[in-house]
PDB file of C-alpha atoms in Angstrom:
ATOM      1  CA  MET A  10       0.514   0.386  -0.034  1.00 37.00           C
ATOM      2  CA  ASN A  11       1.502   3.234  -0.851  1.00 41.00           C
ATOM      3  CA  ILE A  12       1.433   5.996   2.253  1.00 41.00           C
ATOM      4  CA  ALA A  13      -1.916   7.547   1.642  1.00 45.00           C
ATOM      5  CA  GLU A  14      -3.617   4.012   1.583  1.00 49.00           C
ATOM      6  CA  LYS A  15      -2.071   3.121   4.976  1.00 64.00           C
ATOM      7  CA  SER A  16      -2.327   6.589   6.534  1.00 87.00           C
ATOM      8  CA  LEU A  17      -3.904   7.783   9.256  1.00 96.00           C
ATOM      9  CA  ILE A  18      -6.699  10.411  10.038  1.00 98.00           C
ATOM     10  CA  VAL A  19      -8.079  11.742  13.066  1.00 98.00           C
ATOM     11  CA  ILE A  20     -10.935  13.399  13.454  1.00 98.00           C
ATOM     12  CA  SER A  21     -12.247  14.441  16.651  1.00 98.00           C
ATOM     13  CA  GLY A  22     -16.649  14.337  17.014  1.00 97.00           C
ATOM     14  CA  SER A  23     -16.068  11.239  14.541  1.00 97.00           C
ATOM     15  CA  ASN A  24     -19.384   9.303  16.344  1.00 94.00           C
ATOM     16  CA  SER A  25     -21.535  11.964  15.352  1.00 95.00           C
ATOM     17  CA  GLY A  26     -22.395  14.346  12.376  1.00 96.00           C
ATOM     18  CA  ILE A  27     -19.806  15.721   9.952  1.00 97.00           C
ATOM     19  CA  GLY A  28     -17.529  13.768  12.147  1.00 98.00           C
ATOM     20  CA  LEU A  29     -19.201  10.309  11.298  1.00 97.00           C
ATOM     21  CA  ALA A  30     -19.451  10.877   7.312  1.00 98.00           C
ATOM     22  CA  MET A  31     -16.102  12.346   7.462  1.00 98.00           C
ATOM     23  CA  ALA A  32     -14.431   8.950   9.059  1.00 98.00           C
ATOM     24  CA  ARG A  33     -17.199   6.986   6.564  1.00 98.00           C
ATOM     25  CA  GLU A  34     -15.185   9.258   4.056  1.00 98.00           C
ATOM     26  CA  MET A  35     -12.152   8.474   4.523  1.00 97.00           C
ATOM     27  CA  LEU A  36     -12.749   4.518   5.554  1.00 97.00           C
ATOM     28  CA  ASP A  37     -14.866   3.904   2.204  1.00 96.00           C
ATOM     29  CA  ARG A  38     -11.060   6.113   0.926  1.00 95.00           C
ATOM     30  CA  ARG A  39      -8.893   2.753   1.953  1.00 94.00           C
ATOM     31  CA  HIS A  40      -7.364   5.445   5.143  1.00 95.00           C
ATOM     32  CA  ALA A  41      -7.377   4.483   8.787  1.00 96.00           C
ATOM     33  CA  VAL A  42      -9.258   6.492  10.981  1.00 97.00           C
ATOM     34  CA  LEU A  43      -8.398   7.287  14.832  1.00 97.00           C
ATOM     35  CA  GLY A  44     -11.507   9.215  16.597  1.00 98.00           C
ATOM     36  CA  LEU A  45     -11.636  11.245  19.713  1.00 98.00           C
ATOM     37  CA  VAL A  46     -14.818  11.217  20.660  1.00 97.00           C
ATOM     38  CA  GLN A  47     -16.613  12.390  23.650  1.00 95.00           C
ATOM     39  CA  ASP A  48     -18.319   9.067  24.869  1.00 95.00           C
ATOM     40  CA  ALA A  49     -16.107   5.881  23.017  1.00 95.00           C
ATOM     41  CA  LYS A  50     -19.127   4.120  23.720  1.00 94.00           C
ATOM     42  CA  ARG A  51     -20.988   4.812  21.085  1.00 93.00           C
ATOM     43  CA  ASP A  52     -19.167   3.266  18.115  1.00 94.00           C
ATOM     44  CA  PRO A  53     -21.353   3.785  14.702  1.00 95.00           C
ATOM     45  CA  VAL A  54     -18.940   3.224  12.780  1.00 95.00           C
ATOM     46  CA  GLN A  55     -17.714  -0.422  13.159  1.00 93.00           C
ATOM     47  CA  HIS A  56     -15.075  -0.592  11.547  1.00 95.00           C
ATOM     48  CA  PRO A  57     -11.514  -2.704  10.989  1.00 95.00           C
ATOM     49  CA  ASP A  58      -9.670   0.251  10.254  1.00 95.00           C
ATOM     50  CA  TYR A  59     -11.813   2.426  13.007  1.00 96.00           C
ATOM     51  CA  ARG A  60     -10.717   2.788  16.839  1.00 95.00           C
ATOM     52  CA  GLN A  61     -11.924   5.752  18.748  1.00 96.00           C
ATOM     53  CA  GLU A  62     -10.828   7.106  22.326  1.00 97.00           C
ATOM     54  CA  GLN A  63     -12.687   8.850  24.406  1.00 97.00           C
ATOM     55  CA  VAL A  64     -11.288  12.520  25.471  1.00 97.00           C
ATOM     56  CA  ASP A  65     -13.436  15.425  26.986  1.00 96.00           C
ATOM     57  CA  MET A  66     -12.914  17.884  24.590  1.00 94.00           C
ATOM     58  CA  SER A  67     -14.578  20.841  27.132  1.00 93.00           C
ATOM     59  CA  ASP A  68     -11.701  20.316  29.263  1.00 94.00           C
ATOM     60  CA  PRO A  69      -8.573  21.883  28.508  1.00 92.00           C
ATOM     61  CA  ASP A  70      -6.968  21.118  31.621  1.00 92.00           C
ATOM     62  CA  SER A  71      -6.985  17.106  30.912  1.00 95.00           C
ATOM     63  CA  LEU A  72      -7.090  17.127  27.623  1.00 96.00           C
ATOM     64  CA  GLN A  73      -3.046  17.831  27.304  1.00 94.00           C
ATOM     65  CA  THR A  74      -1.914  14.703  28.753  1.00 95.00           C
ATOM     66  CA  ARG A  75      -4.673  12.457  27.209  1.00 97.00           C
ATOM     67  CA  ILE A  76      -4.022  13.420  24.047  1.00 97.00           C
ATOM     68  CA  MET A  77      -0.484  13.169  25.175  1.00 96.00           C
ATOM     69  CA  GLU A  78      -1.704   9.246  26.455  1.00 96.00           C
ATOM     70  CA  ILE A  79      -2.622   8.972  23.090  1.00 97.00           C
ATOM     71  CA  LEU A  80       0.581   9.683  20.680  1.00 96.00           C
ATOM     72  CA  ARG A  81       1.769   7.579  22.111  1.00 92.00           C
ATOM     73  CA  GLY A  82       0.190   5.304  20.424  1.00 92.00           C
ATOM     74  CA  ILE A  83       0.504   6.427  17.255  1.00 93.00           C
ATOM     75  CA  ASP A  84       2.785   4.301  15.206  1.00 88.00           C
ATOM     76  CA  VAL A  85       1.747   4.804  11.526  1.00 91.00           C
ATOM     77  CA  PRO A  86       1.900   8.001   9.313  1.00 94.00           C
ATOM     78  CA  VAL A  87      -0.423  11.005  10.206  1.00 97.00           C
ATOM     79  CA  ARG A  88      -2.444  12.033   6.596  1.00 97.00           C
ATOM     80  CA  ALA A  89      -4.579  14.438   8.586  1.00 98.00           C
ATOM     81  CA  LEU A  90      -5.691  15.812  11.806  1.00 98.00           C
ATOM     82  CA  VAL A  91      -9.568  16.633  10.829  1.00 98.00           C
ATOM     83  CA  ASN A  92     -10.678  19.415  14.315  1.00 98.00           C
ATOM     84  CA  ASN A  93     -14.535  18.879  13.478  1.00 98.00           C
ATOM     85  CA  ALA A  94     -15.668  17.867  16.992  1.00 97.00           C
ATOM     86  CA  GLY A  95     -17.959  21.098  18.306  1.00 96.00           C
ATOM     87  CA  VAL A  96     -21.089  21.920  20.204  1.00 95.00           C
ATOM     88  CA  GLY A  97     -24.175  24.787  20.388  1.00 93.00           C
ATOM     89  CA  ARG A  98     -25.735  26.366  23.134  1.00 94.00           C
ATOM     90  CA  MET A  99     -27.980  29.215  21.256  1.00 93.00           C
ATOM     91  CA  GLY A 100     -29.725  32.471  22.996  1.00 92.00           C
ATOM     92  CA  PHE A 101     -29.902  35.451  23.204  1.00 94.00           C
ATOM     93  CA  LEU A 102     -26.809  36.474  25.762  1.00 96.00           C
ATOM     94  CA  GLU A 103     -28.361  37.152  28.421  1.00 95.00           C
ATOM     95  CA  GLN A 104     -29.297  33.381  28.536  1.00 94.00           C
ATOM     96  CA  LEU A 105     -25.935  31.604  28.341  1.00 94.00           C
ATOM     97  CA  SER A 106     -24.840  31.075  31.845  1.00 96.00           C
ATOM     98  CA  VAL A 107     -20.910  31.050  32.462  1.00 96.00           C
ATOM     99  CA  SER A 108     -20.808  27.430  31.548  1.00 96.00           C
ATOM    100  CA  ASP A 109     -22.420  27.763  29.028  1.00 95.00           C
ATOM    101  CA  LEU A 110     -19.903  30.020  27.092  1.00 97.00           C
ATOM    102  CA  GLN A 111     -16.494  28.070  28.998  1.00 96.00           C
ATOM    103  CA  VAL A 112     -18.078  24.550  27.377  1.00 96.00           C
ATOM    104  CA  VAL A 113     -18.422  26.404  24.366  1.00 97.00           C
ATOM    105  CA  MET A 114     -15.384  27.810  23.827  1.00 97.00           C
ATOM    106  CA  ASN A 115     -13.313  25.254  25.006  1.00 97.00           C
ATOM    107  CA  THR A 116     -14.959  22.834  22.707  1.00 97.00           C
ATOM    108  CA  ASN A 117     -15.095  24.777  19.513  1.00 97.00           C
ATOM    109  CA  PHE A 118     -12.069  26.778  19.816  1.00 98.00           C
ATOM    110  CA  LEU A 119      -9.669  25.924  23.139  1.00 98.00           C
ATOM    111  CA  SER A 120      -9.320  22.115  22.479  1.00 97.00           C
ATOM    112  CA  HIS A 121      -8.839  21.939  19.168  1.00 98.00           C
ATOM    113  CA  ALA A 122      -5.574  24.563  19.744  1.00 98.00           C
ATOM    114  CA  ILE A 123      -4.279  22.396  22.009  1.00 98.00           C
ATOM    115  CA  VAL A 124      -4.577  19.311  20.276  1.00 98.00           C
ATOM    116  CA  THR A 125      -3.143  20.559  17.158  1.00 98.00           C
ATOM    117  CA  ARG A 126      -0.342  21.815  19.258  1.00 96.00           C
ATOM    118  CA  ALA A 127       0.075  18.369  20.039  1.00 96.00           C
ATOM    119  CA  PHE A 128      -0.054  16.905  16.601  1.00 97.00           C
ATOM    120  CA  LEU A 129       2.306  19.243  15.003  1.00 94.00           C
ATOM    121  CA  PRO A 130       6.108  18.012  16.038  1.00 91.00           C
ATOM    122  CA  LEU A 131       4.730  15.396  14.662  1.00 93.00           C
ATOM    123  CA  LEU A 132       3.421  16.717  11.371  1.00 95.00           C
ATOM    124  CA  LYS A 133       6.176  19.058  10.885  1.00 91.00           C
ATOM    125  CA  ARG A 134       8.838  15.916  11.465  1.00 89.00           C
ATOM    126  CA  GLN A 135       7.204  13.861   8.538  1.00 92.00           C
ATOM    127  CA  GLY A 136       6.917  16.925   6.391  1.00 92.00           C
ATOM    128  CA  TYR A 137       3.199  16.612   5.153  1.00 95.00           C
ATOM    129  CA  GLY A 138       0.237  15.978   6.777  1.00 97.00           C
ATOM    130  CA  ASP A 139      -3.210  18.397   6.287  1.00 98.00           C
ATOM    131  CA  ILE A 140      -5.434  20.040   9.164  1.00 98.00           C
ATOM    132  CA  VAL A 141      -8.415  20.615   8.416  1.00 98.00           C
ATOM    133  CA  PHE A 142     -10.894  22.151  10.752  1.00 98.00           C
ATOM    134  CA  THR A 143     -14.860  22.289  10.772  1.00 98.00           C
ATOM    135  CA  GLY A 144     -15.625  26.128  10.699  1.00 98.00           C
ATOM    136  CA  SER A 145     -19.937  27.103   9.805  1.00 97.00           C
ATOM    137  CA  GLU A 146     -21.619  29.327   7.987  1.00 96.00           C
ATOM    138  CA  SER A 147     -21.363  31.215  12.159  1.00 96.00           C
ATOM    139  CA  ALA A 148     -17.347  31.717  11.542  1.00 97.00           C
ATOM    140  CA  LEU A 149     -18.864  33.754   7.913  1.00 97.00           C
ATOM    141  CA  SER A 150     -20.951  36.422  10.223  1.00 97.00           C
ATOM    142  CA  GLY A 151     -22.100  36.981  13.961  1.00 97.00           C
ATOM    143  CA  THR A 152     -26.253  35.819  13.935  1.00 93.00           C
ATOM    144  CA  ARG A 153     -28.872  36.137  16.974  1.00 93.00           C
ATOM    145  CA  GLN A 154     -28.859  33.830  19.300  1.00 93.00           C
ATOM    146  CA  GLY A 155     -25.281  32.448  18.165  1.00 95.00           C
ATOM    147  CA  SER A 156     -22.779  35.421  19.746  1.00 97.00           C
ATOM    148  CA  VAL A 157     -20.600  32.917  21.986  1.00 97.00           C
ATOM    149  CA  TYR A 158     -21.504  30.294  19.088  1.00 97.00           C
ATOM    150  CA  CYS A 159     -19.770  32.328  16.446  1.00 98.00           C
ATOM    151  CA  ALA A 160     -17.373  33.829  18.945  1.00 98.00           C
ATOM    152  CA  SER A 161     -16.006  29.929  18.726  1.00 98.00           C
ATOM    153  CA  LYS A 162     -15.925  30.007  14.945  1.00 98.00           C
ATOM    154  CA  PHE A 163     -14.580  33.603  13.980  1.00 98.00           C
ATOM    155  CA  ALA A 164     -12.227  31.758  16.381  1.00 98.00           C
ATOM    156  CA  ILE A 165     -11.259  29.438  14.420  1.00 98.00           C
ATOM    157  CA  ARG A 166     -10.809  30.886  11.672  1.00 98.00           C
ATOM    158  CA  GLY A 167      -8.856  32.864  12.526  1.00 98.00           C
ATOM    159  CA  PHE A 168      -6.741  30.511  14.432  1.00 98.00           C
ATOM    160  CA  ALA A 169      -6.312  28.255  11.150  1.00 98.00           C
ATOM    161  CA  GLN A 170      -5.251  31.418   9.011  1.00 98.00           C
ATOM    162  CA  ALA A 171      -2.688  32.201  11.560  1.00 98.00           C
ATOM    163  CA  LEU A 172      -1.858  28.508  11.403  1.00 97.00           C
ATOM    164  CA  ARG A 173      -1.637  27.887   8.106  1.00 97.00           C
ATOM    165  CA  GLU A 174       0.838  31.182   7.261  1.00 95.00           C
ATOM    166  CA  GLU A 175       2.973  28.975  10.498  1.00 93.00           C
ATOM    167  CA  CYS A 176       3.192  25.762   9.062  1.00 94.00           C
ATOM    168  CA  GLY A 177       3.068  26.611   5.334  1.00 93.00           C
ATOM    169  CA  LYS A 178       7.362  26.671   5.138  1.00 91.00           C
ATOM    170  CA  ALA A 179       6.592  22.497   6.772  1.00 92.00           C
ATOM    171  CA  ASN A 180       4.630  21.560   3.961  1.00 95.00           C
ATOM    172  CA  VAL A 181       1.818  20.995   6.333  1.00 97.00           C
ATOM    173  CA  ARG A 182      -1.695  22.412   4.939  1.00 98.00           C
ATOM    174  CA  VAL A 183      -3.965  23.562   6.972  1.00 98.00           C
ATOM    175  CA  SER A 184      -7.834  24.131   5.852  1.00 98.00           C
ATOM    176  CA  LEU A 185     -10.988  25.086   6.923  1.00 98.00           C
ATOM    177  CA  ILE A 186     -14.362  23.576   5.841  1.00 98.00           C
ATOM    178  CA  ASN A 187     -17.369  26.367   7.037  1.00 98.00           C
ATOM    179  CA  PRO A 188     -20.519  24.499   6.724  1.00 97.00           C
ATOM    180  CA  GLY A 189     -24.253  26.084   6.620  1.00 95.00           C
ATOM    181  CA  ALA A 190     -26.166  24.219   8.150  1.00 92.00           C
ATOM    182  CA  ALA A 191     -26.570  20.601   8.047  1.00 92.00           C
ATOM    183  CA  ARG A 192     -28.751  18.010   8.682  1.00 92.00           C
ATOM    184  CA  THR A 193     -27.390  16.296  12.058  1.00 91.00           C
ATOM    185  CA  PRO A 194     -27.820  15.693  15.586  1.00 89.00           C
ATOM    186  CA  PHE A 195     -26.782  19.004  16.415  1.00 88.00           C
ATOM    187  CA  PHE A 196     -29.510  20.170  16.572  1.00 87.00           C
ATOM    188  CA  ASP A 197     -31.163  17.479  18.880  1.00 87.00           C
ATOM    189  CA  ASP A 198     -30.517  20.084  21.510  1.00 84.00           C
ATOM    190  CA  LEU A 199     -31.609  23.322  20.323  1.00 85.00           C
ATOM    191  CA  HIS A 200     -34.783  25.108  19.413  1.00 87.00           C
ATOM    192  CA  PHE A 201     -34.502  25.154  16.054  1.00 87.00           C
ATOM    193  CA  GLU A 202     -33.180  23.383  13.326  1.00 91.00           C
ATOM    194  CA  PRO A 203     -32.921  23.288   9.340  1.00 92.00           C
ATOM    195  CA  GLY A 204     -35.926  22.934   7.327  1.00 90.00           C
ATOM    196  CA  GLU A 205     -36.967  19.602   6.197  1.00 91.00           C
ATOM    197  CA  GLY A 206     -36.803  19.951   2.524  1.00 92.00           C
ATOM    198  CA  ALA A 207     -33.733  18.103   1.259  1.00 91.00           C
ATOM    199  CA  ASP A 208     -32.408  21.925  -0.569  1.00 93.00           C
ATOM    200  CA  GLU A 209     -32.850  23.068   3.089  1.00 94.00           C
ATOM    201  CA  ALA A 210     -29.978  21.526   4.612  1.00 94.00           C
ATOM    202  CA  ILE A 211     -26.388  19.924   3.402  1.00 96.00           C
ATOM    203  CA  ALA A 212     -25.787  16.423   3.876  1.00 96.00           C
ATOM    204  CA  PRO A 213     -22.793  15.808   6.695  1.00 97.00           C
ATOM    205  CA  GLU A 214     -21.657  13.662   3.475  1.00 97.00           C
ATOM    206  CA  ASP A 215     -21.481  16.930   1.230  1.00 97.00           C
ATOM    207  CA  VAL A 216     -19.071  18.346   4.218  1.00 98.00           C
ATOM    208  CA  ALA A 217     -17.154  14.955   4.151  1.00 98.00           C
ATOM    209  CA  ALA A 218     -16.721  14.996  -0.165  1.00 98.00           C
ATOM    210  CA  VAL A 219     -14.586  18.209   0.744  1.00 98.00           C
ATOM    211  CA  LEU A 220     -12.662  16.766   3.115  1.00 98.00           C
ATOM    212  CA  ALA A 221     -12.009  14.395   0.509  1.00 98.00           C
ATOM    213  CA  MET A 222     -10.871  17.204  -1.994  1.00 97.00           C
ATOM    214  CA  ALA A 223      -9.330  19.525  -0.022  1.00 98.00           C
ATOM    215  CA  LEU A 224      -6.663  15.876   0.989  1.00 97.00           C
ATOM    216  CA  GLU A 225      -6.383  14.961  -2.399  1.00 96.00           C
ATOM    217  CA  ALA A 226      -5.704  17.930  -3.664  1.00 97.00           C
ATOM    218  CA  ARG A 227      -2.225  18.327  -5.187  1.00 96.00           C
ATOM    219  CA  PRO A 228       0.033  18.997  -2.967  1.00 93.00           C
ATOM    220  CA  GLY A 229       1.248  22.466  -3.486  1.00 94.00           C
ATOM    221  CA  THR A 230      -1.825  23.468  -3.696  1.00 96.00           C
ATOM    222  CA  VAL A 231      -3.509  24.293  -0.017  1.00 97.00           C
ATOM    223  CA  LEU A 232      -7.976  24.280  -0.444  1.00 97.00           C
ATOM    224  CA  ASP A 233      -7.345  27.450   2.380  1.00 97.00           C
ATOM    225  CA  GLU A 234     -11.349  28.123   3.420  1.00 98.00           C
ATOM    226  CA  ILE A 235     -14.679  25.775   2.010  1.00 97.00           C
ATOM    227  CA  ASN A 236     -18.079  27.409   1.907  1.00 98.00           C
ATOM    228  CA  LEU A 237     -21.041  25.014   1.774  1.00 97.00           C
ATOM    229  CA  SER A 238     -24.820  26.530   2.461  1.00 96.00           C
ATOM    230  CA  PRO A 239     -28.266  25.274   1.147  1.00 95.00           C
ATOM    231  CA  LEU A 240     -29.558  25.856  -1.856  1.00 94.00           C
ATOM    232  CA  HIS A 241     -32.815  27.036  -0.039  1.00 93.00           C
ATOM    233  CA  LYS A 242     -31.779  28.766   3.911  1.00 90.00           C
ATOM    234  CA  VAL A 243     -35.083  28.075   5.899  1.00 89.00           C
ATOM    235  CA  TRP A 244     -35.025  27.071   9.720  1.00 89.00           C
ATOM    236  CA  ARG A 245     -38.118  26.895  11.270  1.00 90.00           C
ATOM    237  CA  ARG A 246     -38.621  26.817  15.256  1.00 90.00           C
ATOM    238  CA  LYS A 247     -39.193  23.060  17.023  1.00 84.00           C
TER     239      LYS A 247
ATOM    240  CA  MET B   5       1.498  41.348  16.591  1.00 37.00           C
ATOM    241  CA  THR B   6       3.948  41.502  14.127  1.00 38.00           C
ATOM    242  CA  ARG B   7       6.992  38.659  14.088  1.00 38.00           C
ATOM    243  CA  ASP B   8       9.522  41.544  14.430  1.00 35.00           C
ATOM    244  CA  SER B   9       7.398  42.781  17.782  1.00 34.00           C
ATOM    245  CA  ALA B  10       6.703  39.530  19.090  1.00 32.00           C
ATOM    246  CA  THR B  11       9.490  38.277  21.816  1.00 35.00           C
ATOM    247  CA  PRO B  12      12.396  36.215  20.250  1.00 32.00           C
ATOM    248  CA  LEU B  13      10.924  31.972  20.984  1.00 36.00           C
ATOM    249  CA  ARG B  14      13.602  30.107  22.257  1.00 41.00           C
ATOM    250  CA  TYR B  15      13.442  26.623  20.628  1.00 42.00           C
ATOM    251  CA  ALA B  16      12.497  23.450  21.687  1.00 49.00           C
ATOM    252  CA  GLN B  17      15.471  21.334  23.797  1.00 52.00           C
ATOM    253  CA  ASN B  18      15.903  17.414  24.598  1.00 51.00           C
ATOM    254  CA  ASP B  19      15.891  17.521  28.738  1.00 50.00           C
ATOM    255  CA  GLU B  20      18.222  14.773  30.094  1.00 49.00           C
ATOM    256  CA  VAL B  21      15.270  12.929  30.628  1.00 53.00           C
ATOM    257  CA  GLY B  22      14.696  13.193  26.938  1.00 64.00           C
ATOM    258  CA  ALA B  23      11.344  14.623  26.721  1.00 75.00           C
ATOM    259  CA  LEU B  24      10.765  17.548  24.333  1.00 79.00           C
ATOM    260  CA  ARG B  25      10.897  20.812  25.483  1.00 79.00           C
ATOM    261  CA  TYR B  26       9.607  24.072  24.092  1.00 80.00           C
ATOM    262  CA  ALA B  27      10.124  27.690  25.716  1.00 76.00           C
ATOM    263  CA  GLN B  28       7.362  29.385  26.149  1.00 78.00           C
ATOM    264  CA  ASN B  29       6.641  33.350  25.931  1.00 76.00           C
ATOM    265  CA  ASP B  30       5.281  33.186  29.797  1.00 80.00           C
ATOM    266  CA  GLY B  31       7.766  31.531  30.911  1.00 79.00           C
ATOM    267  CA  GLY B  32       6.434  28.296  30.763  1.00 81.00           C
ATOM    268  CA  GLU B  33       7.108  25.168  29.098  1.00 81.00           C
ATOM    269  CA  PHE B  34       4.673  22.814  26.212  1.00 85.00           C
ATOM    270  CA  VAL B  35       6.476  19.435  26.891  1.00 85.00           C
ATOM    271  CA  ILE B  36       6.386  16.271  24.898  1.00 86.00           C
ATOM    272  CA  PRO B  37       6.985  13.600  27.640  1.00 85.00           C
ATOM    273  CA  ARG B  38       9.886  11.916  26.571  1.00 82.00           C
ATOM    274  CA  PRO B  39       7.614   7.821  25.929  1.00 84.00           C
ATOM    275  CA  VAL B  40       5.632  10.205  23.678  1.00 87.00           C
ATOM    276  CA  ALA B  41       8.656  11.786  22.172  1.00 84.00           C
ATOM    277  CA  GLU B  42       9.925   8.747  21.236  1.00 82.00           C
ATOM    278  CA  SER B  43       7.527   7.130  20.076  1.00 84.00           C
ATOM    279  CA  LEU B  44       6.723   9.924  17.941  1.00 85.00           C
ATOM    280  CA  ARG B  45      11.006  10.170  16.664  1.00 83.00           C
ATOM    281  CA  LEU B  46      10.769  13.581  17.317  1.00 81.00           C
ATOM    282  CA  ALA B  47      14.666  14.890  17.884  1.00 73.00           C
ATOM    283  CA  VAL B  48      15.176  18.586  18.300  1.00 67.00           C
ATOM    284  CA  ARG B  49      15.544  19.213  15.346  1.00 64.00           C
ATOM    285  CA  ASP B  50      12.183  18.137  14.833  1.00 64.00           C
ATOM    286  CA  ALA B  51      11.068  21.157  16.878  1.00 62.00           C
ATOM    287  CA  THR B  52      11.661  23.847  14.934  1.00 61.00           C
ATOM    288  CA  ILE B  53       9.551  26.611  13.535  1.00 57.00           C
TER     289      ILE B  53
END
């Protein structure tokens, strides 16, 4: 097998929603996948080239130690790190607790910075690799009831842009994928969701296809940022 | 902050137990423990920016 076939894709949040679609897409493309997940008991992937490790992405204090443990067990090239895990806490700012603010910023931004920092020396040593972030349309403009969520996604966008400038010399590419409303369990605990029509939400598989495109781009080219939106933007209250 | 105005970064060294240590701007360290550094075959030359 060549490197692309046997190397590892690390994906956070790989057992649900967009991350799950990404994991399946990468497995279909003959990569091995290591998932970093909040609840390792939940494993809908069930594939011989897939394994997952439990990490608490909302707890930066424990994350560094946990990621080092996981890194120690990696014995194949890491083709890509996909920082995908995320949570939503929506509402007017007065409705959000300090805990809500911390969980969103820790999970959607700080954890990705910590995980990326831990993997970076390995990727630089390899002299190749991709770091991909799942951003959001909320990384592009602020919206009502999305203050902290938008802030976390703006943060990851700025982080990705800066990191891209830092990593180019080492041939490590950094990409940001900004999905609009996607039909995933992300909305299970929120008070709104995309419309029911097929063109009123993007599919998680659409985002996974963009990940594949980013990874398979000519090595000298980086797909720095890609935005996806449903053809018709329709939200409905539950 | 521009690169010119940033505090000069001191970069990594292997300490006596083989951990890879990145000096940080605040005086702290980002440490990749020896077992991890060995497992990933990381050396000082890999810790440059």
